[in-house]
Coordinates of C-alpha atoms in Angstrom, one line a residue:
Chain A
M4 CA 7.1 1.3 21.1
C5 CA 8.6 4.6 22.1
P6 CA 9.8 7.0 19.2
A7 CA 13.4 6.8 20.4
N8 CA 13.5 3.1 19.8
K9 CA 11.9 3.4 16.4
S10 CA 14.4 6.0 15.4
A11 CA 17.3 3.8 16.5
M12 CA 16.1 1.1 14.1
E13 CA 15.4 3.6 11.3
A14 CA 19.0 4.9 11.6
A15 CA 20.5 1.5 11.7
Y16 CA 18.4 0.4 8.7
D17 CA 19.4 3.4 6.7
L18 CA 23.1 2.9 7.6
L19 CA 22.9 -0.7 6.4
A20 CA 21.2 0.2 3.2
N21 CA 23.7 2.8 2.4
R22 CA 26.8 0.8 3.3
A23 CA 25.5 -2.3 1.4
K24 CA 25.0 -0.1 -1.7
R25 CA 28.6 1.2 -1.4
D26 CA 30.5 -2.0 -0.5
M27 CA 28.4 -5.1 -0.1
K28 CA 31.2 -7.3 1.2
G29 CA 32.7 -4.6 3.4
A30 CA 33.3 -4.9 7.2
E31 CA 31.1 -1.8 7.6
V32 CA 28.1 -3.9 6.5
D33 CA 29.0 -6.4 9.3
S34 CA 28.5 -3.8 12.0
A35 CA 25.4 -2.3 10.4
L36 CA 23.8 -5.8 10.1
K37 CA 24.6 -6.5 13.7
E38 CA 23.0 -3.3 14.8
V39 CA 19.8 -3.9 12.9
I40 CA 19.5 -7.6 14.1
T41 CA 20.3 -6.7 17.7
I42 CA 17.7 -4.0 17.9
A43 CA 15.1 -6.3 16.2
L44 CA 15.8 -9.3 18.4
E45 CA 15.9 -7.3 21.7
F46 CA 12.6 -5.8 20.7
L47 CA 11.1 -9.2 19.9
G48 CA 12.4 -10.5 23.2
S49 CA 10.2 -8.0 25.0
C50 CA 7.1 -9.2 23.0
E51 CA 4.9 -12.2 23.9
P52 CA 4.7 -15.3 21.8
V53 CA 1.3 -16.5 20.4
E54 CA 0.9 -20.1 19.4
L55 CA -0.3 -20.6 15.8
V56 CA -2.1 -23.6 14.2
S57 CA 0.4 -25.4 11.9
K58 CA -1.0 -27.1 8.8
V59 CA 2.6 -28.2 8.0
R60 CA 3.1 -31.7 9.4
S61 CA 6.8 -31.3 10.4
K62 CA 6.7 -27.7 11.7
Q63 CA 5.4 -25.7 14.7
Y64 CA 4.8 -22.0 14.3
F65 CA 4.2 -19.0 16.6
A66 CA 4.1 -15.2 16.2
F67 CA 5.0 -12.3 18.4
R68 CA 2.8 -9.5 19.6
Q69 CA 3.6 -6.5 21.7
V70 CA 2.2 -6.9 25.2
G71 CA -1.4 -5.5 25.4
T72 CA -1.9 -5.4 21.6
T73 CA -3.3 -7.8 19.0
K74 CA -1.2 -7.3 15.9
L75 CA 0.9 -10.3 15.0
T76 CA 4.2 -10.8 13.2
R77 CA 4.5 -13.2 10.3
P78 CA 4.7 -16.9 11.4
I79 CA 8.0 -18.0 12.9
N80 CA 9.2 -21.6 12.7
K81 CA 9.7 -22.6 16.4
D82 CA 12.5 -25.1 15.8
L83 CA 14.6 -22.5 13.9
F84 CA 14.2 -19.5 16.1
D85 CA 16.6 -18.8 19.0
I86 CA 17.2 -15.2 20.1
E87 CA 20.0 -15.9 22.6
L88 CA 21.9 -18.3 20.4
T89 CA 21.8 -15.7 17.6
L90 CA 22.9 -12.7 19.6
A91 CA 25.7 -14.8 21.1
N92 CA 27.0 -15.6 17.6
L93 CA 26.3 -12.4 15.8
D94 CA 30.0 -11.5 15.2
R95 CA 30.7 -14.7 13.3
L96 CA 27.4 -14.6 11.5
A97 CA 27.8 -10.9 10.3
S98 CA 31.3 -11.7 8.9
A99 CA 29.8 -14.7 7.1
D100 CA 32.1 -17.0 9.1
V101 CA 29.3 -19.6 9.2
K102 CA 31.7 -22.5 9.0
S103 CA 33.0 -21.6 12.5
L104 CA 29.5 -22.1 14.0
H105 CA 28.5 -25.5 15.3
P106 CA 26.8 -27.3 12.4
D107 CA 23.7 -28.0 14.5
N108 CA 23.2 -24.3 15.2
R109 CA 23.8 -22.8 11.7
A110 CA 20.3 -23.1 10.4
A111 CA 18.7 -21.5 13.5
I112 CA 21.1 -18.6 13.6
L113 CA 20.7 -17.8 9.9
Y114 CA 16.9 -18.1 10.1
T115 CA 16.6 -16.1 13.3
A116 CA 18.8 -13.3 12.0
S117 CA 17.1 -13.1 8.6
I118 CA 13.5 -13.0 9.9
S119 CA 14.4 -10.6 12.8
Y120 CA 14.0 -7.3 11.0
C121 CA 10.9 -8.6 9.1
C122 CA 9.1 -9.4 12.3
H123 CA 10.1 -6.1 13.9
T124 CA 8.7 -4.3 10.8
D125 CA 5.5 -6.4 11.0
L126 CA 4.7 -4.9 14.4
I127 CA 6.2 -1.4 14.2
R128 CA 5.5 -0.2 10.6
S129 CA 2.2 -0.7 8.8
G130 CA 2.0 -1.5 5.1
D131 CA 5.8 -1.6 4.7
Q132 CA 6.6 -4.5 2.4
K133 CA 9.6 -2.9 0.9
T134 CA 12.2 -2.6 3.7
P135 CA 11.9 -6.3 4.8
G136 CA 12.8 -7.3 1.3
T137 CA 15.7 -4.8 1.1
F138 CA 17.0 -6.0 4.5
F139 CA 16.8 -9.6 3.4
E140 CA 18.5 -8.9 0.1
A141 CA 21.4 -7.0 1.8
F142 CA 21.7 -9.8 4.4
I143 CA 22.0 -12.6 1.8
A144 CA 24.1 -10.6 -0.7
H145 CA 26.5 -9.6 2.1
M146 CA 26.9 -13.3 3.2
V147 CA 27.5 -14.4 -0.4
A148 CA 29.8 -11.4 -1.3
R149 CA 31.9 -12.2 1.8
T150 CA 32.1 -15.8 0.9
F151 CA 33.2 -15.1 -2.8
D152 CA 35.3 -12.1 -1.7
M153 CA 33.7 -10.0 -4.4
N154 CA 31.0 -7.3 -4.7
P155 CA 28.0 -8.1 -6.9
T156 CA 26.6 -5.9 -9.7
R157 CA 22.9 -5.4 -10.4
S158 CA 22.8 -5.1 -14.1
I159 CA 24.8 -6.6 -17.0
A160 CA 25.5 -5.3 -20.5
A161 CA 23.7 -7.1 -23.3
L162 CA 25.8 -6.7 -26.4
N163 CA 24.6 -8.5 -29.5
L164 CA 25.3 -7.1 -33.0
D165 CA 23.4 -3.8 -33.0
L166 CA 21.8 -4.4 -29.6
K167 CA 23.3 -2.5 -26.7
A168 CA 21.1 -2.7 -23.6
D169 CA 21.6 -2.8 -19.9
L170 CA 19.6 -5.7 -18.4
P171 CA 18.7 -4.9 -14.8
T172 CA 19.2 -8.2 -12.9
D173 CA 19.3 -9.6 -9.4
Y174 CA 22.8 -9.8 -8.0
I175 CA 25.5 -11.0 -10.4
F176 CA 28.9 -12.2 -9.2
A177 CA 31.2 -12.1 -12.2
L178 CA 34.0 -14.4 -10.9
D179 CA 37.3 -14.9 -12.7
D180 CA 37.7 -16.8 -15.9
G181 CA 37.7 -20.5 -15.3
K182 CA 35.0 -20.2 -12.7
S183 CA 31.2 -20.1 -12.9
R184 CA 29.6 -16.8 -12.6
I185 CA 26.7 -16.6 -10.2
H186 CA 23.2 -15.2 -10.8
L187 CA 21.6 -14.6 -7.3
P188 CA 17.9 -13.7 -7.1
V189 CA 16.8 -13.0 -3.5
K190 CA 13.2 -13.0 -2.4
T191 CA 11.5 -13.2 1.0
S192 CA 8.9 -15.4 -0.7
T193 CA 8.2 -16.4 -4.3
R194 CA 4.4 -16.9 -4.7
E195 CA 3.3 -16.1 -8.2
R196 CA 6.6 -14.2 -8.9
A197 CA 8.6 -17.5 -8.9
I198 CA 8.7 -17.5 -12.7
Q199 CA 11.0 -14.4 -12.8
P200 CA 14.3 -16.0 -11.7
W201 CA 13.8 -18.8 -14.2
A202 CA 13.0 -16.2 -17.0
H203 CA 16.0 -14.1 -16.1
Q204 CA 18.2 -17.2 -16.1
R205 CA 16.9 -17.9 -19.6
I206 CA 18.0 -14.5 -20.8
L207 CA 21.5 -14.9 -19.3
D208 CA 21.8 -18.4 -20.9
G209 CA 20.7 -16.8 -24.2
I210 CA 23.1 -13.9 -24.2
Y211 CA 26.2 -15.6 -22.6
G212 CA 25.7 -19.3 -23.3
V213 CA 24.1 -22.0 -21.2
G214 CA 26.0 -22.7 -18.0
R215 CA 28.0 -19.5 -18.0
F216 CA 25.9 -18.2 -15.1
K217 CA 24.7 -20.5 -12.4
G218 CA 21.3 -19.5 -11.0
I219 CA 21.0 -19.6 -7.2
L220 CA 17.7 -18.5 -5.8
V221 CA 17.6 -17.6 -2.1
C222 CA 14.3 -17.2 -0.2
L223 CA 13.2 -16.8 3.4
A224 CA 10.1 -19.0 3.6
E225 CA 6.7 -19.6 1.9
T226 CA 4.5 -19.4 4.9
N227 CA 1.1 -17.9 4.8
M228 CA -1.2 -17.3 7.8
Q229 CA -4.9 -17.1 7.7
T230 CA -5.7 -14.2 10.0
R231 CA -9.1 -15.5 11.2
T232 CA -8.0 -19.0 12.2
H233 CA -4.3 -18.3 12.9
S234 CA -3.5 -21.3 10.8
V235 CA -0.2 -21.5 8.9
L236 CA 0.3 -23.0 5.4
E237 CA 3.3 -23.2 3.1
V238 CA 2.2 -21.9 -0.3
C239 CA 4.0 -24.1 -2.8
L240 CA 3.6 -24.8 -6.5
P241 CA 5.9 -27.8 -7.2
D242 CA 4.4 -28.8 -10.5
Q243 CA 4.8 -25.3 -11.9
W244 CA 8.4 -25.1 -10.6
S245 CA 9.0 -28.4 -12.5
L246 CA 7.6 -26.9 -15.7
Y247 CA 9.8 -23.8 -15.3
Q248 CA 12.9 -26.0 -14.7
M249 CA 12.0 -28.1 -17.8
F250 CA 11.0 -25.5 -20.2
I251 CA 12.4 -22.1 -19.2
A252 CA 15.9 -22.6 -17.7
Q253 CA 17.7 -24.6 -15.1
L254 CA 18.3 -23.0 -11.7
H255 CA 21.3 -24.6 -10.0
R256 CA 20.2 -24.2 -6.4
V257 CA 17.2 -22.9 -4.4
Y258 CA 18.2 -22.1 -0.8
Y259 CA 15.7 -21.3 1.9
M260 CA 16.0 -20.1 5.4
D261 CA 13.0 -22.4 6.2
P262 CA 12.8 -24.9 3.3
P263 CA 9.1 -25.8 2.5
E264 CA 8.4 -29.4 3.1
I265 CA 6.9 -30.0 -0.4
Y266 CA 9.9 -28.6 -2.3
L267 CA 12.6 -30.8 -0.7
P268 CA 11.7 -34.0 -2.7
L269 CA 12.2 -32.0 -6.0
A270 CA 15.9 -32.7 -5.7
K271 CA 15.3 -36.4 -6.1
K272 CA 13.3 -36.7 -9.4
Y273 CA 13.4 -35.1 -12.8
P274 CA 13.8 -32.2 -13.5
F275 CA 15.9 -32.2 -10.3
I276 CA 15.5 -28.8 -8.5
Q277 CA 18.1 -28.7 -5.7
V278 CA 16.2 -27.1 -2.7
K279 CA 18.3 -26.9 0.5
H280 CA 18.7 -24.9 3.6
F281 CA 20.9 -21.8 3.1
A282 CA 23.3 -23.1 5.8
K283 CA 24.5 -25.6 3.1
F284 CA 25.6 -22.9 0.8
F285 CA 28.7 -22.3 3.0
D286 CA 29.7 -25.9 2.7
E287 CA 29.4 -26.0 -1.1
A288 CA 30.4 -22.5 -2.1
D289 CA 33.8 -23.6 -3.5
M290 CA 32.1 -26.4 -5.5
L291 CA 29.5 -24.0 -6.8
V292 CA 32.0 -21.7 -8.5
N293 CA 34.7 -24.3 -9.4
A294 CA 32.9 -27.3 -10.6
S295 CA 31.6 -27.7 -14.2
P296 CA 28.4 -25.7 -14.6
L297 CA 26.2 -28.7 -15.2
A298 CA 27.5 -30.7 -12.1
Chain B
M5 CA -21.7 8.8 -3.6
C6 CA -24.9 7.4 -2.1
P7 CA -25.0 3.8 -1.0
A8 CA -27.8 2.9 -3.4
N9 CA -25.6 3.9 -6.4
K10 CA -22.6 1.9 -5.0
S11 CA -24.8 -1.2 -4.6
A12 CA -26.0 -0.9 -8.2
M13 CA -22.4 -1.1 -9.4
E14 CA -21.5 -3.9 -7.0
A15 CA -24.5 -5.9 -8.2
A16 CA -23.6 -5.2 -11.9
Y17 CA -20.0 -6.2 -11.3
D18 CA -20.9 -9.4 -9.5
L19 CA -23.3 -10.3 -12.3
L20 CA -20.6 -9.7 -14.9
A21 CA -18.0 -11.7 -13.1
N22 CA -20.3 -14.7 -12.6
R23 CA -21.6 -14.7 -16.2
A24 CA -18.1 -14.3 -17.6
K25 CA -17.0 -17.3 -15.6
R26 CA -19.9 -19.4 -16.9
D27 CA -20.0 -18.5 -20.6
M28 CA -17.5 -15.8 -21.6
K29 CA -18.8 -15.4 -25.1
G30 CA -22.4 -15.5 -24.1
A31 CA -25.0 -12.8 -24.8
E32 CA -25.6 -12.5 -21.1
V33 CA -22.1 -11.1 -20.7
D34 CA -23.1 -8.4 -23.3
S35 CA -25.8 -7.0 -21.0
A36 CA -23.8 -7.3 -17.8
L37 CA -20.9 -5.4 -19.5
K38 CA -23.3 -2.7 -20.7
E39 CA -24.7 -2.3 -17.2
V40 CA -21.2 -1.9 -15.6
I41 CA -20.0 0.5 -18.3
T42 CA -23.2 2.6 -18.3
I43 CA -23.1 3.0 -14.5
A44 CA -19.4 3.9 -14.6
L45 CA -19.7 6.4 -17.4
E46 CA -22.8 8.1 -16.1
F47 CA -21.0 8.5 -12.7
L48 CA -17.9 9.9 -14.4
G49 CA -20.2 12.3 -16.3
S50 CA -21.2 13.8 -13.0
C51 CA -17.6 14.3 -11.9
E52 CA -15.4 17.2 -12.9
P53 CA -12.3 16.9 -15.1
V54 CA -8.9 18.1 -13.8
E55 CA -6.1 18.9 -16.3
L56 CA -2.9 16.9 -15.8
V57 CA 0.7 17.7 -16.9
S58 CA 1.6 15.4 -19.8
K59 CA 5.2 14.3 -20.2
V60 CA 4.2 12.3 -23.3
R61 CA 4.7 14.4 -26.4
S62 CA 1.8 13.3 -28.4
K63 CA -0.8 12.9 -25.6
Q64 CA -2.9 15.1 -23.3
Y65 CA -4.3 13.7 -20.1
F66 CA -6.9 14.6 -17.5
A67 CA -8.4 12.9 -14.5
F68 CA -11.9 13.0 -12.9
R69 CA -12.7 13.9 -9.3
Q70 CA -16.1 14.1 -7.5
V71 CA -17.3 17.7 -7.1
G72 CA -16.0 19.0 -3.8
T73 CA -13.3 16.3 -3.3
T74 CA -9.7 15.9 -4.1
K75 CA -9.2 12.2 -4.9
L76 CA -8.4 11.7 -8.6
T77 CA -8.9 8.8 -11.0
R78 CA -6.0 7.4 -13.0
P79 CA -4.9 9.5 -16.0
I80 CA -7.2 9.5 -19.0
N81 CA -6.0 10.1 -22.5
K82 CA -8.1 13.0 -23.7
D83 CA -8.1 12.1 -27.4
L84 CA -9.4 8.6 -26.7
F85 CA -12.1 9.4 -24.2
D86 CA -15.7 10.1 -25.2
I87 CA -18.6 9.2 -22.9
E88 CA -21.5 10.1 -25.3
L89 CA -20.0 8.3 -28.3
T90 CA -19.4 5.2 -26.2
L91 CA -22.9 5.1 -24.6
A92 CA -24.4 5.6 -28.0
N93 CA -22.5 2.6 -29.4
L94 CA -22.6 0.3 -26.4
D95 CA -24.8 -2.4 -28.0
R96 CA -22.4 -2.9 -30.9
L97 CA -19.4 -2.8 -28.6
A98 CA -20.7 -5.3 -26.1
S99 CA -21.5 -7.8 -28.8
A100 CA -17.9 -7.3 -30.1
D101 CA -19.4 -6.1 -33.4
V102 CA -16.5 -3.6 -33.6
K103 CA -16.3 -3.7 -37.4
S104 CA -19.8 -2.1 -37.7
L105 CA -18.4 1.0 -35.8
H106 CA -16.9 3.8 -37.9
P107 CA -13.2 3.2 -38.1
D108 CA -12.4 6.6 -36.7
N109 CA -14.4 5.9 -33.6
R110 CA -13.3 2.4 -32.7
A111 CA -10.2 3.3 -30.7
A112 CA -12.0 5.8 -28.5
I113 CA -15.0 3.6 -27.8
L114 CA -12.8 0.6 -26.8
Y115 CA -10.6 2.8 -24.6
T116 CA -13.5 4.7 -22.9
A117 CA -15.4 1.5 -22.2
S118 CA -12.3 -0.3 -20.8
I119 CA -11.1 2.4 -18.5
S120 CA -14.7 3.3 -17.3
Y121 CA -14.9 0.8 -14.5
C122 CA -11.3 1.4 -13.5
C123 CA -11.9 5.1 -13.0
H124 CA -15.1 4.5 -11.2
T125 CA -13.2 2.2 -8.8
D126 CA -10.4 4.8 -8.3
L127 CA -12.9 7.2 -6.8
I128 CA -15.4 4.9 -5.1
R129 CA -13.3 2.1 -3.5
S130 CA -10.0 2.6 -1.8
G131 CA -7.1 0.1 -2.2
D132 CA -9.0 -2.1 -4.7
Q133 CA -6.6 -3.2 -7.4
K134 CA -8.3 -6.5 -8.0
T135 CA -11.7 -5.7 -9.5
P136 CA -10.4 -3.3 -12.2
G137 CA -8.1 -6.1 -13.4
T138 CA -10.9 -8.6 -13.3
F139 CA -13.2 -6.2 -15.2
F140 CA -10.6 -5.6 -17.9
E141 CA -9.9 -9.3 -18.3
A142 CA -13.6 -10.1 -18.7
F143 CA -14.0 -7.2 -21.1
I144 CA -11.2 -8.3 -23.4
A145 CA -11.8 -12.0 -23.1
H146 CA -15.4 -11.5 -24.0
M147 CA -14.5 -9.5 -27.1
V148 CA -12.0 -12.1 -28.2
A149 CA -14.3 -15.0 -27.4
R150 CA -17.1 -13.5 -29.4
T151 CA -14.8 -12.9 -32.3
F152 CA -13.5 -16.5 -32.3
D153 CA -16.9 -17.8 -31.3
M154 CA -15.3 -20.0 -28.6
N155 CA -14.9 -19.9 -24.8
P156 CA -11.4 -19.8 -23.4
T157 CA -9.9 -22.0 -20.7
R158 CA -7.6 -20.9 -18.0
S159 CA -5.3 -23.9 -17.6
I160 CA -3.9 -26.6 -19.9
A161 CA -2.7 -30.1 -19.2
A162 CA 1.0 -30.6 -19.4
L163 CA 1.5 -34.3 -20.3
N164 CA 5.1 -35.4 -20.9
L165 CA 6.3 -38.9 -20.1
D166 CA 5.6 -39.3 -16.3
L167 CA 4.8 -35.6 -15.9
K168 CA 1.1 -34.8 -15.5
A169 CA 0.5 -31.2 -14.3
D170 CA -2.1 -28.6 -14.9
L171 CA -0.5 -25.3 -15.8
P172 CA -2.6 -22.4 -14.8
T173 CA -2.4 -19.9 -17.7
D174 CA -3.9 -16.7 -19.0
Y175 CA -6.8 -17.3 -21.4
I176 CA -6.3 -20.1 -23.9
F177 CA -8.4 -20.4 -27.1
A178 CA -7.9 -23.9 -28.4
L179 CA -9.1 -23.4 -32.0
D180 CA -9.7 -26.3 -34.4
D181 CA -6.9 -28.3 -36.0
G182 CA -5.4 -26.4 -38.9
K183 CA -5.7 -23.1 -37.0
S184 CA -3.4 -21.4 -34.6
R185 CA -4.3 -21.6 -30.9
I186 CA -4.3 -18.4 -29.0
H187 CA -2.5 -17.6 -25.7
L188 CA -4.1 -14.4 -24.4
P189 CA -2.6 -12.7 -21.3
V190 CA -4.5 -9.6 -20.3
K191 CA -3.1 -6.9 -17.9
T192 CA -4.2 -3.4 -17.2
S193 CA -0.4 -2.5 -17.2
T194 CA 2.7 -4.6 -17.3
R195 CA 5.5 -2.8 -15.3
E196 CA 7.9 -5.3 -13.8
R197 CA 5.5 -8.1 -14.5
A198 CA 6.0 -7.9 -18.3
I199 CA 8.3 -10.9 -18.2
Q200 CA 5.4 -13.3 -17.3
P201 CA 3.6 -13.5 -20.6
W202 CA 6.9 -14.2 -22.4
A203 CA 7.8 -16.9 -19.9
H204 CA 4.4 -18.5 -20.1
Q205 CA 4.7 -18.4 -23.9
R206 CA 8.1 -20.2 -23.6
I207 CA 6.5 -23.0 -21.6
L208 CA 3.7 -23.4 -24.2
D209 CA 6.3 -23.5 -26.9
G210 CA 8.3 -26.1 -25.0
I211 CA 5.4 -28.4 -24.3
Y212 CA 3.4 -28.1 -27.5
G213 CA 6.0 -27.0 -30.1
V214 CA 7.0 -23.5 -31.2
G215 CA 4.3 -21.7 -33.1
R216 CA 1.4 -24.0 -31.9
F217 CA 0.1 -21.2 -29.7
K218 CA 0.3 -17.5 -30.8
G219 CA 0.9 -15.2 -27.8
I220 CA -1.3 -12.1 -27.8
L221 CA -0.8 -9.7 -24.9
V222 CA -3.5 -7.2 -24.3
C223 CA -3.0 -4.2 -22.0
L224 CA -4.9 -1.0 -21.1
A225 CA -2.1 1.6 -20.8
E226 CA 1.3 2.2 -19.1
T227 CA 0.6 5.6 -17.6
N228 CA 1.9 6.6 -14.2
M229 CA 0.9 9.9 -12.4
Q230 CA 3.1 11.6 -9.9
T231 CA 0.7 12.6 -7.2
R232 CA 2.5 15.7 -6.1
T233 CA 3.0 17.3 -9.5
H234 CA 0.1 15.7 -11.4
S235 CA 2.5 14.9 -14.2
V236 CA 1.9 11.8 -16.3
L237 CA 4.5 9.5 -17.8
E238 CA 4.4 6.3 -19.7
V239 CA 6.5 3.7 -17.9
C240 CA 8.2 1.7 -20.7
L241 CA 11.1 -0.7 -20.9
P242 CA 11.6 -1.3 -24.6
D243 CA 15.2 -2.7 -24.3
Q244 CA 14.0 -5.3 -21.8
W245 CA 11.1 -6.2 -24.0
S246 CA 13.5 -6.7 -26.9
L247 CA 15.6 -9.1 -24.7
Y248 CA 12.5 -11.0 -23.8
Q249 CA 11.4 -11.3 -27.4
M250 CA 15.0 -12.4 -28.4
F251 CA 15.8 -14.8 -25.6
I252 CA 12.6 -16.0 -23.9
A253 CA 9.9 -16.4 -26.5
Q254 CA 8.2 -14.6 -29.3
L255 CA 4.9 -12.8 -28.6
H256 CA 2.8 -12.4 -31.8
R257 CA 1.0 -9.2 -30.9
V258 CA 0.8 -6.7 -28.1
Y259 CA -2.4 -4.7 -28.2
Y260 CA -3.0 -1.6 -26.1
M261 CA -6.2 0.4 -25.5
D262 CA -3.7 3.4 -25.4
P263 CA -0.4 2.2 -27.0
P264 CA 2.7 3.8 -25.4
E265 CA 4.5 6.1 -27.8
I266 CA 7.9 4.3 -27.2
Y267 CA 6.6 0.8 -27.9
L268 CA 5.2 1.5 -31.4
P269 CA 8.6 1.6 -33.2
L270 CA 9.4 -1.9 -31.8
A271 CA 7.4 -3.3 -34.8
K272 CA 9.9 -1.9 -37.2
K273 CA 13.2 -3.3 -36.1
Y274 CA 14.5 -6.6 -34.9
P275 CA 13.2 -8.4 -32.8
F276 CA 10.0 -7.0 -34.2
I277 CA 7.4 -6.7 -31.4
Q278 CA 4.1 -5.9 -33.1
V279 CA 2.5 -3.3 -30.8
K280 CA -0.9 -1.9 -32.0
H281 CA -4.1 -0.5 -30.8
F282 CA -6.6 -3.2 -29.8
A283 CA -9.0 -1.8 -32.4
K284 CA -6.8 -3.5 -35.0
F285 CA -7.4 -6.9 -33.5
F286 CA -10.9 -7.0 -35.1
D287 CA -9.4 -6.4 -38.6
E288 CA -6.8 -9.1 -38.4
A289 CA -8.5 -11.7 -36.2
D290 CA -9.0 -14.1 -39.2
M291 CA -5.4 -13.7 -40.2
L292 CA -4.2 -14.3 -36.6
V293 CA -5.8 -17.8 -36.4
N294 CA -5.5 -18.8 -40.1
A295 CA -2.1 -17.7 -41.2
S296 CA 1.1 -19.6 -40.6
P297 CA 2.2 -19.1 -37.0
L298 CA 5.4 -17.3 -37.9
A299 CA 3.7 -14.8 -40.3

């Protein structure tokens, strides 16, 4: 990787981070997102794919490496990754106009775009776990802010008798009266930190009343690769998630770019955790804010 | 550091970890703890102290470095650190016979012993965040297990209609009927992970009934050193802790080896989080398990 290319990505990333902070739903974020994703995908297109050993029945994985090197990206779901399709639809994606995309293509375009910068970082920067998370947060928050036509906040005032504290939160969309407000935690993966969104939801329920905020957790994937064997697992804790949903608070949706196999059946039995592909968000966005909180 | 010395510590650490897993309250853990702490403190005694800039009004900090090198340990509270005093009282400490120590010395002996291995690791191993945590957990769990004369478990069965799940937890002391059970999370520092012990307490309250388990969080310190300026802060979030205590669950005690200045007043106003030095645990241990859960 030549320094010029690296600088182009760094400049594009910085622009995205700054614009997202200033006006998350703004059109200027569209163009910054397109720039980052384009640089990342064109770079990955110049790399070579390496087959991985999938331990997940329904999925095949590969990783990229730069020609002549051995360092691998994180695992990529083969069925959901399509560079050309994503680049060809980047305008509509970046403006969150997902409903204009062919329904069969939405999941792949969302997945490819959201994992693009992460894979670029895996190969180009060492030990950087922060910027992939920040990119993914900006990508998701922009899509949701565009959809709700509202910028999110990242803290809320907790006023309660003599208590006056600012609670730092994940993204909060304080929609108009008569609609549900949205609490939007965003994480590339959850692992042992999964309990946090449930606990934050509990605090919001306690301060503002149960159902006033709907909790919508958005994640990229739960894949984990063993470096020695190149085998890929999905790290899932469905029993613990059920206990969180029963005893801490109720999340309304959990969207993934690549939904783990084991989490999908949680929607069908008590305590009913609705895990879906993030592509579905755009179909049900109206319902999420308009329907009764417990629907 | 010569390889022979390093191996002695690795052997001592492995022995401690294995014995703690087998019989946490056992006398064999006493001797393994003494071995690890002795090697660590003798090594630190051969290092040179470096003054740090304290941003905490009531505390002075220093760090150790090996003679002729620049790498520093984590910050050490000067008032609570005493190598000779600790080595001279190691037998009584390792058998959790803290009440036989002079009351004025207890806090320093507990602090010095618990930070010893962490500081040794800071200088000898690079990027090792795991073994200091494991050492501290074993040290605290051994002291508590000895005090209650009972070995802890690390998961509990959640049985609830058709739900049968094992919830991995921090240490659980399932004392006899008529006594409170103890939920003992142990962390070298809490930072943004502080919400976890409150959320786990909430799950225990939900499954077993409020007050059935008393939550006792034990931490080492909340210091943070800026590498450039050598200045030391305590990273504290008292408003967020108050919200956790109000809206997630109620922890019964938070013990520190070096209690952060800002957390101590939390005991005096709603929602009353009892933050104390861990030395106090030994005085109130009987009360903790015998009194009414809400006392």
